[in-house]
Amino acid sequence: MSFKNLQLIEPVLKALAHEGYTEPTPIQQDAIPVVLQKRDLLGCAQTGTGKTAAFAIPVLQLMQQDRLQHPTDRMQPRKIQTLVLTPTRELAIQIEESFKAYGRYLPLQRLVVFGGVSQYHQVAALRRGVDILVATPGRLLDLVNQRHIALQHIKYFVLDEADRMLDMGFVDDVKKIISKLPAKKQSLFFSATMPTEIKQLANMLLVDPVKVEVTPPASVVDIIQQSLYYVEKQNKSALLTHLLNDAAVKTALVFTKTKHGADRLAKQLSRAGIRADSIHGNKSQNERQRSLFNFKNSRTRVLVATDIAARGIDIDELGHVFIHDLPESPETYVHRIGRTGRAGASGIAISFCDYAEKVYLAEIQKLIKRKIAVVKDHPYDVALMHPQEYKPAQNNVSFNRRKSGGGGRKYGRPFRQRA
Ligand code: AMP
């Protein structure tokens, strides 16, 4: 498919040709027509899928069409009609640059505002007039409260990386901003993952949205060697330590469900003599960059991360991914394993599954259309496939105790081999 099939106007097509884009990415193919039909959009996609262009291109086109339909508006001072809210300064800058690139042949003014710098130049630019504003939540609210920014003319609202907003503690600010927007507007909502709070936020904002979802190509699933360990929750870190004792694991990225869990696990691994660090949204930008630097330079062997913090991690030679906690969303599993096996290299993804996570496993296997190979030969295996025989253990059971326990008895009944 080419961009021409998406009914884009000439100045936009010309700008895309200038960028060297030949065909739309999957998220662009799906999202652009929906936005051009003036529908609200719920987009599940990560950075790297082309999602910025997926909203910037059609919004620019709609704005240009509005201009042509209302030529007298051009006599008026510019009003902010498009607001893009994004969690970090880096993303804000990138998004503004994308609007600049795709709108290079359109007469629309853009501005990016974020905190941590003087507001002087931002205010001066606002006074000169802006059509498209890209902002981080804190600075936007500051400028709104000082009446440098009026939001009542917003027609197009993009909420980018909503889950990261949550992770960084910006959700209340985002809600405040939404409450200041006009009721009648078109909203585009992007999030890589959909935890409950994010679903609620989407429901609050969107009217009859069209959902568009992209996952990394299936080839990711084909290249990566995936395996699964059934293990009780309380034995997961011991199993991880056991597997990390294998020198063949040079570097490993470990995914946990929570920030707290990431910290705790990194400490446990460090205590076991494994050079480990954690990275998540509660850490400052500097701390995260330091952790990443150390990991990329092999000073740290294991990096424990939450999904959102791991998004920027792009390491070509990452050999192993461990999924300590299976994710609720099967797409997240595919994103996680896709951190290894980059650039066509083969990678290894090892997942742990406790009893409560079996429902997530079923969803994952449905999505990837295969059963993940189960490794039974490990010291912490548990007969999870037979829940009627499963009783939570009182204590952690070490390899040696199990072995000497006689006949593989752990819960008073013999362990059965799974089929
Ligand atoms: P994003 O997911 O928005 O961060 O985009 C990831 C990268 O893909 C950016 O560097 C874009 O410039 C690039 N990109 C987006 N759309 C296309 C396309 N259709 N063809 C080629 N590159 C693209």
GROMACS .gro file of N, CA and C in nm, residues 127-246:
model
  360
  127ARG      N    1   0.259   3.415   2.231
  127ARG     CA    2   0.205   3.548   2.196
  127ARG      C    3   0.204   3.568   2.045
  128ARG      N    4   0.302   3.513   1.977
  128ARG     CA    5   0.308   3.531   1.831
  128ARG      C    6   0.199   3.449   1.761
  129GLY      N    7   0.146   3.349   1.828
  129GLY     CA    8   0.037   3.271   1.770
  129GLY      C    9   0.078   3.130   1.732
  130VAL      N   10  -0.002   3.033   1.776
  130VAL     CA   11   0.031   2.892   1.757
  130VAL      C   12  -0.095   2.816   1.713
  131ASP      N   13  -0.081   2.726   1.618
  131ASP     CA   14  -0.193   2.639   1.577
  131ASP      C   15  -0.185   2.503   1.645
  132ILE      N   16  -0.061   2.453   1.659
  132ILE     CA   17  -0.041   2.317   1.711
  132ILE      C   18   0.052   2.327   1.831
  133LEU      N   19   0.006   2.280   1.945
  133LEU     CA   20   0.089   2.286   2.065
  133LEU      C   21   0.122   2.144   2.111
  134VAL      N   22   0.249   2.116   2.128
  134VAL     CA   23   0.293   1.988   2.185
  134VAL      C   24   0.345   2.019   2.325
  135ALA      N   25   0.296   1.946   2.425
  135ALA     CA   26   0.330   1.986   2.563
  135ALA      C   27   0.344   1.867   2.655
  136THR      N   28   0.422   1.887   2.761
  136THR     CA   29   0.420   1.793   2.873
  136THR      C   30   0.320   1.849   2.976
  137PRO      N   31   0.260   1.762   3.058
  137PRO     CA   32   0.146   1.807   3.139
  137PRO      C   33   0.175   1.919   3.239
  138GLY      N   34   0.287   1.909   3.313
  138GLY     CA   35   0.313   2.007   3.419
  138GLY      C   36   0.328   2.149   3.365
  139ARG      N   37   0.413   2.164   3.266
  139ARG     CA   38   0.435   2.298   3.211
  139ARG      C   39   0.307   2.350   3.144
  140LEU      N   40   0.233   2.261   3.080
  140LEU     CA   41   0.109   2.307   3.016
  140LEU      C   42   0.015   2.366   3.121
  141LEU      N   43  -0.003   2.293   3.232
  141LEU     CA   44  -0.093   2.343   3.337
  141LEU      C   45  -0.044   2.476   3.393
  142ASP      N   46   0.087   2.486   3.413
  142ASP     CA   47   0.144   2.614   3.462
  142ASP      C   48   0.105   2.728   3.370
  143LEU      N   49   0.125   2.706   3.240
  143LEU     CA   50   0.100   2.814   3.145
  143LEU      C   51  -0.050   2.843   3.132
  144VAL      N   52  -0.131   2.739   3.147
  144VAL     CA   53  -0.277   2.760   3.144
  144VAL      C   54  -0.317   2.842   3.266
  145ASN      N   55  -0.264   2.805   3.382
  145ASN     CA   56  -0.299   2.876   3.506
  145ASN      C   57  -0.254   3.022   3.502
  146GLN      N   58  -0.146   3.047   3.432
  146GLN     CA   59  -0.100   3.187   3.419
  146GLN      C   60  -0.170   3.258   3.302
  147ARG      N   61  -0.263   3.191   3.240
  147ARG     CA   62  -0.340   3.244   3.127
  147ARG      C   63  -0.254   3.277   3.003
  148HIS      N   64  -0.146   3.209   2.989
  148HIS     CA   65  -0.069   3.225   2.866
  148HIS      C   66  -0.125   3.132   2.758
  149ILE      N   67  -0.198   3.031   2.801
  149ILE     CA   68  -0.255   2.935   2.706
  149ILE      C   69  -0.404   2.923   2.730
  150ALA      N   70  -0.480   2.932   2.619
  150ALA     CA   71  -0.625   2.909   2.626
  150ALA      C   72  -0.655   2.779   2.553
  151LEU      N   73  -0.735   2.695   2.618
  151LEU     CA   74  -0.761   2.565   2.556
  151LEU      C   75  -0.900   2.554   2.493
  152GLN      N   76  -0.974   2.664   2.493
  152GLN     CA   77  -1.115   2.649   2.451
  152GLN      C   78  -1.134   2.631   2.301
  153HIS      N   79  -1.028   2.647   2.222
  153HIS     CA   80  -1.046   2.630   2.077
  153HIS      C   81  -0.991   2.498   2.026
  154ILE      N   82  -0.953   2.411   2.121
  154ILE     CA   83  -0.895   2.282   2.078
  154ILE      C   84  -1.000   2.200   2.003
  155LYS      N   85  -0.962   2.157   1.883
  155LYS     CA   86  -1.050   2.068   1.804
  155LYS      C   87  -0.993   1.927   1.798
  156TYR      N   88  -0.860   1.919   1.808
  156TYR     CA   89  -0.795   1.788   1.798
  156TYR      C   90  -0.705   1.772   1.921
  157PHE      N   91  -0.729   1.664   1.992
  157PHE     CA   92  -0.652   1.640   2.114
  157PHE      C   93  -0.586   1.502   2.103
  158VAL      N   94  -0.456   1.498   2.120
  158VAL     CA   95  -0.384   1.370   2.116
  158VAL      C   96  -0.324   1.346   2.254
  159LEU      N   97  -0.356   1.233   2.311
  159LEU     CA   98  -0.292   1.192   2.437
  159LEU      C   99  -0.197   1.078   2.402
  160ASP      N  100  -0.068   1.108   2.415
  160ASP     CA  101   0.034   1.013   2.371
  160ASP      C  102   0.093   0.940   2.491
  161GLU      N  103   0.124   0.812   2.475
  161GLU     CA  104   0.189   0.733   2.582
  161GLU      C  105   0.116   0.744   2.715
  162ALA      N  106  -0.013   0.717   2.711
  162ALA     CA  107  -0.096   0.734   2.831
  162ALA      C  108  -0.045   0.647   2.946
  163ASP      N  109   0.000   0.526   2.917
  163ASP     CA  110   0.045   0.439   3.027
  163ASP      C  111   0.170   0.494   3.094
  164ARG      N  112   0.251   0.560   3.017
  164ARG     CA  113   0.371   0.619   3.074
  164ARG      C  114   0.335   0.740   3.160
  165MET      N  115   0.230   0.809   3.122
  165MET     CA  116   0.180   0.920   3.206
  165MET      C  117   0.147   0.866   3.345
  166LEU      N  118   0.084   0.749   3.343
  166LEU     CA  119   0.044   0.686   3.469
  166LEU      C  120   0.169   0.649   3.549
  167ASP      N  121   0.262   0.587   3.481
  167ASP     CA  122   0.385   0.542   3.545
  167ASP      C  123   0.464   0.659   3.603
  168MET      N  124   0.456   0.772   3.541
  168MET     CA  125   0.533   0.887   3.587
  168MET      C  126   0.453   0.977   3.682
  169GLY      N  127   0.333   0.934   3.715
  169GLY     CA  128   0.254   1.008   3.814
  169GLY      C  129   0.186   1.133   3.758
  170PHE      N  130   0.159   1.134   3.627
  170PHE     CA  131   0.099   1.254   3.566
  170PHE      C  132  -0.051   1.243   3.543
  171VAL      N  133  -0.111   1.134   3.587
  171VAL     CA  134  -0.249   1.112   3.547
  171VAL      C  135  -0.344   1.220   3.599
  172ASP      N  136  -0.320   1.268   3.720
  172ASP     CA  137  -0.409   1.372   3.773
  172ASP      C  138  -0.397   1.500   3.691
  173ASP      N  139  -0.275   1.534   3.655
  173ASP     CA  140  -0.255   1.652   3.569
  173ASP      C  141  -0.329   1.633   3.437
  174VAL      N  142  -0.317   1.513   3.382
  174VAL     CA  143  -0.382   1.486   3.253
  174VAL      C  144  -0.533   1.504   3.267
  175LYS      N  145  -0.588   1.453   3.378
  175LYS     CA  146  -0.733   1.465   3.398
  175LYS      C  147  -0.774   1.612   3.409
  176LYS      N  148  -0.691   1.689   3.480
  176LYS     CA  149  -0.720   1.834   3.493
  176LYS      C  150  -0.722   1.900   3.356
  177ILE      N  151  -0.624   1.863   3.275
  177ILE     CA  152  -0.617   1.924   3.141
  177ILE      C  153  -0.739   1.884   3.058
  178ILE      N  154  -0.774   1.756   3.065
  178ILE     CA  155  -0.891   1.710   2.987
  178ILE      C  156  -1.016   1.788   3.029
  179SER      N  157  -1.028   1.814   3.161
  179SER     CA  158  -1.148   1.884   3.209
  179SER      C  159  -1.154   2.028   3.157
  180LYS      N  160  -1.044   2.081   3.111
  180LYS     CA  161  -1.041   2.218   3.059
  180LYS      C  162  -1.063   2.224   2.907
  181LEU      N  163  -1.071   2.109   2.844
  181LEU     CA  164  -1.087   2.108   2.697
  181LEU      C  165  -1.235   2.119   2.660
  182PRO      N  166  -1.264   2.171   2.542
  182PRO     CA  167  -1.405   2.177   2.501
  182PRO      C  168  -1.464   2.036   2.491
  183ALA      N  169  -1.594   2.024   2.515
  183ALA     CA  170  -1.656   1.892   2.508
  183ALA      C  171  -1.651   1.839   2.366
  184LYS      N  172  -1.669   1.929   2.270
  184LYS     CA  173  -1.673   1.884   2.130
  184LYS      C  174  -1.532   1.892   2.072
  185LYS      N  175  -1.475   1.778   2.052
  185LYS     CA  176  -1.340   1.772   1.996
  185LYS      C  177  -1.318   1.629   1.946
  186GLN      N  178  -1.213   1.611   1.870
  186GLN     CA  179  -1.177   1.475   1.828
  186GLN      C  180  -1.056   1.433   1.910
  187SER      N  181  -1.064   1.317   1.973
  187SER     CA  182  -0.955   1.276   2.062
  187SER      C  183  -0.888   1.148   2.012
  188LEU      N  184  -0.758   1.148   2.019
  188LEU     CA  185  -0.678   1.032   1.978
  188LEU      C  186  -0.594   0.992   2.097
  189PHE      N  187  -0.608   0.867   2.135
  189PHE     CA  188  -0.550   0.820   2.262
  189PHE      C  189  -0.453   0.707   2.231
  190PHE      N  190  -0.328   0.722   2.271
  190PHE     CA  191  -0.229   0.618   2.242
  190PHE      C  192  -0.168   0.564   2.370
  191SER      N  193  -0.157   0.434   2.378
  191SER     CA  194  -0.094   0.371   2.492
  191SER      C  195  -0.041   0.234   2.447
  192ALA      N  196   0.079   0.200   2.494
  192ALA     CA  197   0.135   0.070   2.453
  192ALA      C  198   0.069  -0.043   2.530
  193THR      N  199   0.033  -0.015   2.656
  193THR     CA  200  -0.034  -0.117   2.738
  193THR      C  201  -0.163  -0.056   2.791
  194MET      N  202  -0.253  -0.141   2.837
  194MET     CA  203  -0.384  -0.092   2.878
  194MET      C  204  -0.420  -0.136   3.019
  195PRO      N  205  -0.346  -0.093   3.120
  195PRO     CA  206  -0.389  -0.126   3.256
  195PRO      C  207  -0.524  -0.062   3.288
  196THR      N  208  -0.588  -0.110   3.394
  196THR     CA  209  -0.726  -0.067   3.423
  196THR      C  210  -0.741   0.085   3.429
  197GLU      N  211  -0.649   0.151   3.497
  197GLU     CA  212  -0.661   0.296   3.510
  197GLU      C  213  -0.657   0.367   3.375
  198ILE      N  214  -0.580   0.310   3.285
  198ILE     CA  215  -0.569   0.370   3.152
  198ILE      C  216  -0.698   0.345   3.073
  199LYS      N  217  -0.755   0.227   3.091
  199LYS     CA  218  -0.884   0.200   3.024
  199LYS      C  219  -0.988   0.300   3.072
  200GLN      N  220  -0.986   0.326   3.205
  200GLN     CA  221  -1.084   0.420   3.260
  200GLN      C  222  -1.064   0.560   3.203
  201LEU      N  223  -0.938   0.599   3.192
  201LEU     CA  224  -0.909   0.731   3.136
  201LEU      C  225  -0.957   0.739   2.991
  202ALA      N  226  -0.933   0.632   2.917
  202ALA     CA  227  -0.976   0.629   2.777
  202ALA      C  228  -1.129   0.640   2.769
  203ASN      N  229  -1.199   0.569   2.858
  203ASN     CA  230  -1.346   0.574   2.857
  203ASN      C  231  -1.396   0.714   2.889
  204MET      N  232  -1.323   0.782   2.976
  204MET     CA  233  -1.363   0.916   3.017
  204MET      C  234  -1.351   1.013   2.899
  205LEU      N  235  -1.250   0.990   2.817
  205LEU     CA  236  -1.219   1.087   2.712
  205LEU      C  237  -1.286   1.057   2.579
  206LEU      N  238  -1.285   0.932   2.539
  206LEU     CA  239  -1.320   0.898   2.401
  206LEU      C  240  -1.470   0.875   2.382
  207VAL      N  241  -1.517   0.913   2.264
  207VAL     CA  242  -1.657   0.889   2.229
  207VAL      C  243  -1.658   0.790   2.114
  208ASP      N  244  -1.716   0.673   2.140
  208ASP     CA  245  -1.728   0.570   2.038
  208ASP      C  246  -1.600   0.552   1.955
  209PRO      N  247  -1.489   0.523   2.023
  209PRO     CA  248  -1.362   0.520   1.950
  209PRO      C  249  -1.343   0.396   1.863
  210VAL      N  250  -1.260   0.410   1.764
  210VAL     CA  251  -1.218   0.294   1.685
  210VAL      C  252  -1.085   0.249   1.745
  211LYS      N  253  -1.075   0.118   1.769
  211LYS     CA  254  -0.953   0.067   1.831
  211LYS      C  255  -0.857   0.016   1.723
  212VAL      N  256  -0.735   0.061   1.733
  212VAL     CA  257  -0.633   0.018   1.638
  212VAL      C  258  -0.515  -0.035   1.718
  213GLU      N  259  -0.469  -0.153   1.682
  213GLU     CA  260  -0.368  -0.219   1.764
  213GLU      C  261  -0.259  -0.274   1.674
  214VAL      N  262  -0.136  -0.254   1.712
  214VAL     CA  263  -0.030  -0.320   1.634
  214VAL      C  264   0.064  -0.395   1.726
  215THR      N  265   0.108  -0.508   1.681
  215THR     CA  266   0.207  -0.585   1.755
  215THR      C  267   0.327  -0.601   1.662
  216PRO      N  268   0.442  -0.626   1.719
  216PRO     CA  269   0.557  -0.647   1.632
  216PRO      C  270   0.528  -0.762   1.535
  217PRO      N  271   0.596  -0.764   1.421
  217PRO     CA  272   0.566  -0.867   1.322
  217PRO      C  273   0.581  -1.007   1.378
  218ALA      N  274   0.504  -1.099   1.321
  218ALA     CA  275   0.504  -1.237   1.369
  218ALA      C  276   0.644  -1.297   1.364
  219SER      N  277   0.727  -1.245   1.272
  219SER     CA  278   0.861  -1.302   1.257
  219SER      C  279   0.938  -1.296   1.390
  220VAL      N  280   0.908  -1.195   1.472
  220VAL     CA  281   0.972  -1.184   1.603
  220VAL      C  282   0.950  -1.314   1.681
  221VAL      N  283   0.826  -1.359   1.675
  221VAL     CA  284   0.789  -1.480   1.749
  221VAL      C  285   0.861  -1.602   1.691
  222ASP      N  286   0.886  -1.599   1.561
  222ASP     CA  287   0.951  -1.714   1.497
  222ASP      C  288   1.099  -1.723   1.531
  223ILE      N  289   1.165  -1.609   1.536
  223ILE     CA  290   1.311  -1.609   1.552
  223ILE      C  291   1.351  -1.648   1.693
  224ILE      N  292   1.269  -1.606   1.790
  224ILE     CA  293   1.314  -1.617   1.929
  224ILE      C  294   1.281  -1.754   1.988
  225GLN      N  295   1.381  -1.808   2.055
  225GLN     CA  296   1.364  -1.938   2.120
  225GLN      C  297   1.293  -1.912   2.253
  226GLN      N  298   1.170  -1.962   2.264
  226GLN     CA  299   1.092  -1.931   2.384
  226GLN      C  300   1.074  -2.056   2.470
  227SER      N  301   1.083  -2.037   2.599
  227SER     CA  302   1.055  -2.151   2.688
  227SER      C  303   0.983  -2.102   2.813
  228LEU      N  304   0.927  -2.198   2.883
  228LEU     CA  305   0.840  -2.165   2.996
  228LEU      C  306   0.873  -2.253   3.116
  229TYR      N  307   0.878  -2.192   3.231
  229TYR     CA  308   0.903  -2.265   3.356
  229TYR      C  309   0.782  -2.247   3.446
  230TYR      N  310   0.721  -2.357   3.486
  230TYR     CA  311   0.615  -2.348   3.587
  230TYR      C  312   0.682  -2.341   3.722
  231VAL      N  313   0.648  -2.240   3.798
  231VAL     CA  314   0.716  -2.219   3.926
  231VAL      C  315   0.622  -2.143   4.019
  232GLU      N  316   0.631  -2.173   4.146
  232GLU     CA  317   0.550  -2.098   4.241
  232GLU      C  318   0.604  -1.957   4.254
  233LYS      N  319   0.512  -1.867   4.282
  233LYS     CA  320   0.548  -1.725   4.288
  233LYS      C  321   0.669  -1.700   4.379
  234GLN      N  322   0.665  -1.760   4.496
  234GLN     CA  323   0.771  -1.730   4.593
  234GLN      C  324   0.905  -1.793   4.557
  235ASN      N  325   0.905  -1.881   4.456
  235ASN     CA  326   1.032  -1.943   4.415
  235ASN      C  327   1.090  -1.880   4.288
  236LYS      N  328   1.020  -1.779   4.236
  236LYS     CA  329   1.064  -1.724   4.108
  236LYS      C  330   1.205  -1.664   4.115
  237SER      N  331   1.233  -1.589   4.221
  237SER     CA  332   1.364  -1.523   4.223
  237SER      C  333   1.475  -1.627   4.242
  238ALA      N  334   1.446  -1.734   4.318
  238ALA     CA  335   1.546  -1.840   4.336
  238ALA      C  336   1.570  -1.910   4.202
  239LEU      N  337   1.463  -1.932   4.126
  239LEU     CA  338   1.479  -1.996   3.995
  239LEU      C  339   1.560  -1.905   3.902
  240LEU      N  340   1.531  -1.776   3.908
  240LEU     CA  341   1.606  -1.683   3.824
  240LEU      C  342   1.755  -1.685   3.858
  241THR      N  343   1.784  -1.681   3.987
  241THR     CA  344   1.924  -1.686   4.030
  241THR      C  345   1.989  -1.814   3.978
  242HIS      N  346   1.918  -1.923   3.990
  242HIS     CA  347   1.968  -2.053   3.943
  242HIS      C  348   2.000  -2.046   3.793
  243LEU      N  349   1.910  -1.989   3.715
  243LEU     CA  350   1.932  -1.985   3.570
  243LEU      C  351   2.042  -1.886   3.532
  244LEU      N  352   2.054  -1.781   3.612
  244LEU     CA  353   2.158  -1.681   3.583
  244LEU      C  354   2.297  -1.731   3.621
  245ASN      N  355   2.303  -1.837   3.697
  245ASN     CA  356   2.432  -1.894   3.731
  245ASN      C  357   2.498  -1.961   3.610
  246ASP      N  358   2.420  -1.977   3.505
  246ASP     CA  359   2.473  -2.032   3.380
  246ASP      C  360   2.553  -1.922   3.309
   0.00000   0.00000   0.00000
